[in-house]
mmCIF file of C-alpha atoms and ligand atoms in Angstrom:
data_model
loop_
_atom_site.group_PDB
_atom_site.id
_atom_site.type_symbol
_atom_site.label_atom_id
_atom_site.label_comp_id
_atom_site.label_asym_id
_atom_site.label_seq_id
_atom_site.Cartn_x
_atom_site.Cartn_y
_atom_site.Cartn_z
ATOM 1 C CA MET K 7 -8.005 -20.687 25.251
ATOM 2 C CA ARG K 8 -6.621 -17.757 22.474
ATOM 3 C CA THR K 9 -4.745 -15.003 23.436
ATOM 4 C CA TRP K 10 -6.107 -11.994 21.697
ATOM 5 C CA ILE K 11 -3.315 -9.464 20.024
ATOM 6 C CA VAL K 12 -4.253 -5.650 19.015
ATOM 7 C CA ALA K 13 -1.424 -4.326 16.946
ATOM 8 C CA GLY K 14 -0.942 -1.115 15.721
ATOM 9 C CA ASN K 15 0.275 -0.809 12.427
ATOM 10 C CA TRP K 16 1.948 2.843 11.844
ATOM 11 C CA LYS K 17 2.923 2.366 8.466
ATOM 12 C CA MET K 18 4.714 5.340 6.832
ATOM 13 C CA HIS K 19 4.143 7.534 9.305
ATOM 14 C CA ASN K 20 5.107 9.164 12.050
ATOM 15 C CA THR K 21 8.520 11.323 12.838
ATOM 16 C CA ASN K 22 10.684 10.440 16.027
ATOM 17 C CA GLU K 23 8.663 13.309 17.763
ATOM 18 C CA GLU K 24 5.375 11.707 16.548
ATOM 19 C CA SER K 25 6.067 7.860 17.592
ATOM 20 C CA VAL K 26 7.172 8.815 20.904
ATOM 21 C CA ALA K 27 4.439 11.093 22.162
ATOM 22 C CA LEU K 28 1.658 8.020 21.059
ATOM 23 C CA ALA K 29 3.349 5.377 22.080
ATOM 24 C CA LYS K 30 4.254 7.171 25.575
ATOM 25 C CA ALA K 31 -0.098 7.828 25.472
ATOM 26 C CA ILE K 32 -0.337 3.680 24.679
ATOM 27 C CA LYS K 33 1.751 2.714 27.199
ATOM 28 C CA ASP K 34 0.188 5.128 29.918
ATOM 29 C CA GLY K 35 -3.900 4.314 28.220
ATOM 30 C CA VAL K 36 -3.133 0.459 28.779
ATOM 31 C CA SER K 37 -2.459 -0.459 32.254
ATOM 32 C CA SER K 38 -3.204 -4.594 32.940
ATOM 33 C CA LEU K 39 -4.101 -6.470 30.623
ATOM 34 C CA LYS K 40 -6.666 -9.455 30.713
ATOM 35 C CA ASN K 41 -5.429 -12.570 28.352
ATOM 36 C CA GLY K 42 -4.223 -9.695 25.324
ATOM 37 C CA GLU K 43 -1.289 -8.524 24.272
ATOM 38 C CA VAL K 44 -0.556 -5.331 22.468
ATOM 39 C CA VAL K 45 2.008 -4.803 19.707
ATOM 40 C CA LEU K 46 3.464 -1.425 18.102
ATOM 41 C CA ALA K 47 4.770 -1.626 15.062
ATOM 42 C CA PRO K 48 6.334 1.546 14.495
ATOM 43 C CA PRO K 49 8.700 2.897 10.777
ATOM 44 C CA PHE K 50 11.869 1.214 11.110
ATOM 45 C CA THR K 51 13.198 4.704 11.816
ATOM 46 C CA SER K 52 11.033 4.757 15.438
ATOM 47 C CA LEU K 53 12.323 1.089 16.844
ATOM 48 C CA TYR K 54 14.617 1.591 18.782
ATOM 49 C CA ARG K 55 12.820 4.909 20.631
ATOM 50 C CA VAL K 56 9.702 3.042 20.932
ATOM 51 C CA ALA K 57 11.279 -0.364 22.650
ATOM 52 C CA GLN K 58 12.981 2.404 25.311
ATOM 53 C CA ILE K 59 9.319 3.257 26.413
ATOM 54 C CA ILE K 60 7.615 0.294 26.426
ATOM 55 C CA LYS K 61 10.547 -1.429 28.302
ATOM 56 C CA GLY K 62 8.900 -3.215 31.348
ATOM 57 C CA SER K 63 5.372 -2.401 30.329
ATOM 58 C CA SER K 64 2.968 -5.470 28.782
ATOM 59 C CA ILE K 65 3.688 -3.994 24.735
ATOM 60 C CA SER K 66 5.397 -5.592 22.768
ATOM 61 C CA LEU K 67 7.469 -4.809 19.678
ATOM 62 C CA ALA K 68 6.941 -5.181 16.132
ATOM 63 C CA ALA K 69 8.585 -4.655 12.740
ATOM 64 C CA GLN K 70 6.374 -4.263 9.935
ATOM 65 C CA ASN K 71 9.206 -6.065 7.365
ATOM 66 C CA MET K 72 12.496 -7.540 7.186
ATOM 67 C CA PHE K 73 15.160 -9.211 4.804
ATOM 68 C CA TYR K 74 15.149 -13.689 4.745
ATOM 69 C CA GLU K 75 18.919 -13.404 5.170
ATOM 70 C CA ASP K 76 21.282 -11.763 8.527
ATOM 71 C CA LYS K 77 23.510 -9.847 6.964
ATOM 72 C CA GLY K 78 24.970 -8.815 3.900
ATOM 73 C CA ALA K 79 25.038 -6.528 0.875
ATOM 74 C CA PHE K 80 21.255 -6.001 0.141
ATOM 75 C CA THR K 81 21.817 -2.225 0.909
ATOM 76 C CA GLY K 82 18.242 -0.486 1.567
ATOM 77 C CA GLU K 83 17.578 -3.889 3.604
ATOM 78 C CA ILE K 84 17.366 -4.461 7.218
ATOM 79 C CA SER K 85 17.396 -8.235 9.262
ATOM 80 C CA PRO K 86 15.527 -10.065 10.829
ATOM 81 C CA VAL K 87 18.836 -10.290 13.769
ATOM 82 C CA MET K 88 18.868 -6.367 14.020
ATOM 83 C CA LEU K 89 14.993 -6.211 15.331
ATOM 84 C CA LYS K 90 15.511 -9.247 17.128
ATOM 85 C CA ASP K 91 18.838 -6.625 18.442
ATOM 86 C CA ILE K 92 16.399 -3.583 18.707
ATOM 87 C CA GLY K 93 14.108 -5.569 20.754
ATOM 88 C CA CYS K 94 11.347 -6.861 18.269
ATOM 89 C CA THR K 95 8.825 -9.613 19.156
ATOM 90 C CA TYR K 96 7.305 -9.713 16.458
ATOM 91 C CA VAL K 97 7.416 -8.857 12.383
ATOM 92 C CA ILE K 98 5.095 -8.065 10.280
ATOM 93 C CA ILE K 99 5.190 -10.036 6.741
ATOM 94 C CA GLY K 100 3.499 -9.797 3.451
ATOM 95 C CA HIS K 101 1.817 -7.714 4.124
ATOM 96 C CA SER K 102 -0.842 -6.240 1.033
ATOM 97 C CA GLU K 103 0.886 -3.003 0.126
ATOM 98 C CA ARG K 104 4.369 -4.870 0.420
ATOM 99 C CA ARG K 105 2.705 -7.348 -2.458
ATOM 100 C CA LYS K 106 1.123 -4.426 -4.282
ATOM 101 C CA TYR K 107 4.359 -1.789 -4.304
ATOM 102 C CA PHE K 108 7.343 -3.809 -4.258
ATOM 103 C CA HIS K 109 6.386 -7.147 -5.132
ATOM 104 C CA GLU K 110 6.038 -9.139 -2.925
ATOM 105 C CA LYS K 111 5.324 -12.920 -3.931
ATOM 106 C CA ASP K 112 4.136 -16.015 -2.219
ATOM 107 C CA ALA K 113 7.592 -17.507 -2.247
ATOM 108 C CA ASP K 114 9.238 -13.859 -1.009
ATOM 109 C CA VAL K 115 6.827 -14.395 2.212
ATOM 110 C CA ASN K 116 7.634 -17.933 2.707
ATOM 111 C CA LEU K 117 11.573 -16.987 3.152
ATOM 112 C CA LYS K 118 10.752 -14.287 5.210
ATOM 113 C CA VAL K 119 8.149 -16.794 8.124
ATOM 114 C CA LYS K 120 11.096 -18.885 7.559
ATOM 115 C CA LYS K 121 13.256 -16.368 8.757
ATOM 116 C CA ALA K 122 11.943 -15.066 11.206
ATOM 117 C CA LEU K 123 10.546 -18.154 13.413
ATOM 118 C CA ALA K 124 14.722 -19.449 12.787
ATOM 119 C CA LEU K 125 15.837 -16.622 14.298
ATOM 120 C CA GLY K 126 12.481 -16.261 17.431
ATOM 121 C CA LEU K 127 10.937 -13.888 15.706
ATOM 122 C CA LYS K 128 7.027 -14.600 15.583
ATOM 123 C CA PRO K 129 6.393 -13.419 12.103
ATOM 124 C CA ILE K 130 1.955 -11.996 11.356
ATOM 125 C CA MET K 131 2.058 -13.136 8.121
ATOM 126 C CA CYS K 132 -0.927 -10.935 5.791
ATOM 127 C CA VAL K 133 -3.301 -12.476 3.672
ATOM 128 C CA GLY K 134 -6.220 -10.917 2.164
ATOM 129 C CA GLU K 135 -8.187 -10.643 -1.619
ATOM 130 C CA THR K 136 -9.331 -7.978 -3.905
ATOM 131 C CA ASP K 137 -11.287 -6.654 -4.189
ATOM 132 C CA GLU K 138 -12.085 -8.067 -7.610
ATOM 133 C CA GLU K 139 -10.938 -11.604 -6.353
ATOM 134 C CA ARG K 140 -13.565 -11.274 -4.502
ATOM 135 C CA GLU K 141 -15.830 -10.214 -6.898
ATOM 136 C CA LYS K 142 -14.755 -13.150 -9.539
ATOM 137 C CA ASN K 143 -15.055 -15.397 -6.041
ATOM 138 C CA VAL K 144 -12.161 -16.841 -6.055
ATOM 139 C CA THR K 145 -11.672 -15.395 -2.876
ATOM 140 C CA ARG K 146 -10.891 -18.988 -0.973
ATOM 141 C CA ALA K 147 -8.265 -19.716 -3.490
ATOM 142 C CA VAL K 148 -6.285 -16.832 -2.976
ATOM 143 C CA VAL K 149 -6.251 -16.634 0.635
ATOM 144 C CA GLY K 150 -6.018 -20.688 0.523
ATOM 145 C CA ARG K 151 -2.756 -20.596 -2.015
ATOM 146 C CA GLN K 152 -1.513 -17.318 0.708
ATOM 147 C CA VAL K 153 -1.436 -19.637 3.690
ATOM 148 C CA LYS K 154 -0.212 -22.396 2.221
ATOM 149 C CA GLU K 155 2.843 -21.159 0.613
ATOM 150 C CA GLY K 156 3.497 -18.887 2.867
ATOM 151 C CA LEU K 157 4.039 -21.692 5.316
ATOM 152 C CA ARG K 158 5.218 -23.888 2.636
ATOM 153 C CA GLY K 159 8.074 -26.049 4.976
ATOM 154 C CA VAL K 160 7.590 -24.516 8.359
ATOM 155 C CA ASP K 161 6.621 -27.357 10.617
ATOM 156 C CA LYS K 162 6.117 -26.024 13.500
ATOM 157 C CA ILE K 163 3.214 -23.701 13.766
ATOM 158 C CA ASP K 164 2.487 -21.963 17.464
ATOM 159 C CA ASN K 165 4.920 -18.685 17.276
ATOM 160 C CA VAL K 166 3.176 -17.620 14.356
ATOM 161 C CA VAL K 167 0.397 -15.233 13.698
ATOM 162 C CA ILE K 168 -2.061 -14.772 10.589
ATOM 163 C CA ALA K 169 -3.589 -11.768 9.479
ATOM 164 C CA TYR K 170 -6.673 -11.302 7.089
ATOM 165 C CA GLU K 171 -6.652 -7.861 5.601
ATOM 166 C CA PRO K 172 -9.491 -8.138 2.808
ATOM 167 C CA VAL K 173 -7.238 -5.681 0.163
ATOM 168 C CA TRP K 174 -10.293 -3.863 -0.620
ATOM 169 C CA ALA K 175 -11.569 -2.998 3.313
ATOM 170 C CA ILE K 176 -7.936 -1.727 3.772
ATOM 171 C CA GLY K 177 -8.002 2.146 4.386
ATOM 172 C CA THR K 178 -10.926 2.021 2.610
ATOM 173 C CA GLY K 179 -13.500 2.357 4.969
ATOM 174 C CA LYS K 180 -15.305 -0.594 3.919
ATOM 175 C CA VAL K 181 -14.764 -2.965 6.893
ATOM 176 C CA ALA K 182 -16.156 -6.640 6.336
ATOM 177 C CA THR K 183 -19.627 -7.400 7.851
ATOM 178 C CA PRO K 184 -18.656 -9.596 10.950
ATOM 179 C CA ALA K 185 -20.235 -12.868 8.696
ATOM 180 C CA GLN K 186 -17.106 -12.371 6.438
ATOM 181 C CA ALA K 187 -14.596 -11.842 8.155
ATOM 182 C CA GLN K 188 -15.167 -14.649 10.215
ATOM 183 C CA ASP K 189 -15.918 -17.317 7.219
ATOM 184 C CA VAL K 190 -12.524 -16.729 5.587
ATOM 185 C CA HIS K 191 -10.811 -17.134 9.271
ATOM 186 C CA ALA K 192 -13.002 -20.380 9.490
ATOM 187 C CA PHE K 193 -11.672 -21.079 6.033
ATOM 188 C CA ILE K 194 -8.168 -20.209 7.474
ATOM 189 C CA ARG K 195 -8.098 -22.521 10.945
ATOM 190 C CA ALA K 196 -9.191 -25.296 8.156
ATOM 191 C CA ILE K 197 -6.488 -24.982 5.992
ATOM 192 C CA LEU K 198 -4.333 -24.950 9.038
ATOM 193 C CA LYS K 199 -6.084 -28.261 10.711
ATOM 194 C CA ASP K 200 -5.552 -29.116 7.767
ATOM 195 C CA ILE K 201 -1.513 -29.341 8.044
ATOM 196 C CA TYR K 202 -0.661 -28.375 11.886
ATOM 197 C CA HIS K 203 -3.728 -30.923 13.041
ATOM 198 C CA ASP K 204 -4.440 -30.396 16.698
ATOM 199 C CA ALA K 205 -1.766 -27.147 16.777
ATOM 200 C CA ALA K 206 -4.736 -24.579 14.431
ATOM 201 C CA ALA K 207 -6.663 -23.792 17.451
ATOM 202 C CA GLY K 208 -4.371 -22.319 19.215
ATOM 203 C CA ILE K 209 -3.293 -19.722 16.269
ATOM 204 C CA ARG K 210 -4.112 -15.981 16.221
ATOM 205 C CA ILE K 211 -6.017 -14.620 13.270
ATOM 206 C CA LEU K 212 -6.512 -11.436 13.377
ATOM 207 C CA TYR K 213 -8.395 -9.190 10.927
ATOM 208 C CA GLY K 214 -7.493 -6.380 9.845
ATOM 209 C CA GLY K 215 -8.474 -3.290 7.394
ATOM 210 C CA SER K 216 -10.807 -0.061 8.376
ATOM 211 C CA VAL K 217 -10.718 -1.439 12.271
ATOM 212 C CA THR K 218 -11.838 1.248 15.022
ATOM 213 C CA ALA K 219 -13.444 1.142 18.550
ATOM 214 C CA ASP K 220 -17.037 1.654 16.941
ATOM 215 C CA ASN K 221 -16.595 -1.634 14.654
ATOM 216 C CA ILE K 222 -14.788 -4.243 16.726
ATOM 217 C CA SER K 223 -16.665 -5.185 19.161
ATOM 218 C CA GLU K 224 -19.317 -7.376 16.765
ATOM 219 C CA LEU K 225 -15.984 -8.562 14.615
ATOM 220 C CA ILE K 226 -14.473 -9.741 17.525
ATOM 221 C CA ALA K 227 -17.482 -11.304 18.858
ATOM 222 C CA MET K 228 -16.951 -14.376 15.940
ATOM 223 C CA GLU K 229 -15.070 -17.545 17.112
ATOM 224 C CA ASP K 230 -12.596 -17.603 15.072
ATOM 225 C CA ILE K 231 -11.238 -13.478 14.886
ATOM 226 C CA ASP K 232 -8.417 -13.375 17.249
ATOM 227 C CA GLY K 233 -7.800 -10.111 17.136
ATOM 228 C CA ALA K 234 -6.539 -6.559 14.817
ATOM 229 C CA LEU K 235 -3.761 -5.382 13.144
ATOM 230 C CA VAL K 236 -5.276 -2.067 12.858
ATOM 231 C CA GLY K 237 -4.111 0.987 10.322
ATOM 232 C CA GLY K 238 -5.169 4.631 10.049
ATOM 233 C CA ALA K 239 -7.264 3.598 13.369
ATOM 234 C CA SER K 240 -3.683 3.111 15.323
ATOM 235 C CA LEU K 241 -2.024 6.624 14.828
ATOM 236 C CA LYS K 242 -4.334 8.244 17.907
ATOM 237 C CA THR K 243 -4.416 6.898 20.899
ATOM 238 C CA ASP K 244 -7.864 7.792 21.761
ATOM 239 C CA GLY K 245 -8.987 5.424 18.498
ATOM 240 C CA PHE K 246 -6.791 2.574 19.186
ATOM 241 C CA LEU K 247 -7.826 2.509 23.376
ATOM 242 C CA GLY K 248 -10.936 2.434 22.577
ATOM 243 C CA ILE K 249 -10.338 -0.934 19.877
ATOM 244 C CA ILE K 250 -8.017 -2.461 23.060
ATOM 245 C CA LYS K 251 -10.866 -1.725 25.793
ATOM 246 C CA ASN K 252 -13.554 -3.402 23.323
ATOM 247 C CA ILE K 253 -12.009 -6.690 22.471
ATOM 248 C CA ALA K 254 -9.844 -6.847 25.814
ATOM 249 C CA GLY K 255 -14.191 -6.688 26.929
ATOM 250 C CA GLU K 256 -15.216 -9.173 24.481
ATOM 251 C CA LYS K 257 -12.851 -11.876 24.484
HETATM 252 P P1 13P D 24 -6.676 0.306 8.323
HETATM 253 O O1 13P D 24 -6.428 0.189 9.607
HETATM 254 O O2 13P D 24 -5.994 1.811 7.973
HETATM 255 O O3 13P D 24 -7.755 0.024 7.007
HETATM 256 O O4 13P D 24 -5.555 -0.636 7.852
HETATM 257 C C1 13P D 24 -5.096 -1.421 7.780
HETATM 258 C C2 13P D 24 -3.725 -1.934 7.142
HETATM 259 O O5 13P D 24 -3.022 -2.133 6.542
HETATM 260 C C3 13P D 24 -3.309 -3.654 8.732
HETATM 261 O O6 13P D 24 -2.509 -3.466 8.570
#
């Protein structure tokens, strides 16, 4: 019932030339997709070039962040209107690196999610606990708060994608076990069910954190894991195509 998504978050990597080469190689490797979607999130500077390459293919474009106003005197920010204009379908919002280094709070995430939806962009809203929070056994409290606060005032959830990315698993090679990830994914879906009832069953919840072609199969076999948000492994054609192939084979 839910279609899978594999999204590559290139973070602050790749010049235009490198982005073009990677996007072309991925496009060539992704021919026909069954029940799924591939999304590329290059840095802002490469969005236009990547958009031209994937035009007419089954690959969608995402931005890694946005501001919550349409336009104005906000030096250095990028508006969702600009992202739509350049060809984005998705936008990553509230990534833990935004929360950690740029001090984004749940309230900022909420403003961005609402603005993205209002302008027809699909937010990929990221949530996840730190190592310390997991140790203290407050994972559910933290993730529950991030989900509820991030979605506050959102009445229609259909276009929202959630990404559960435990902070301790990002870029560390310390991937969550399938059971750990499924437990939090099911918890998130239960929260969505409380708020959005039947619509919760259709919401894609992605796992992110040290995903590779080697570990994705057992994660994606879990009932509530609907895809992956991939960092490091999305920067190499073979690694990323391997993840897509393994997800498409399982779901
Ligand atoms: P890694 O796959 O490099 O752990 O990064 C995950 C991530 O942050 C994707 O948004």
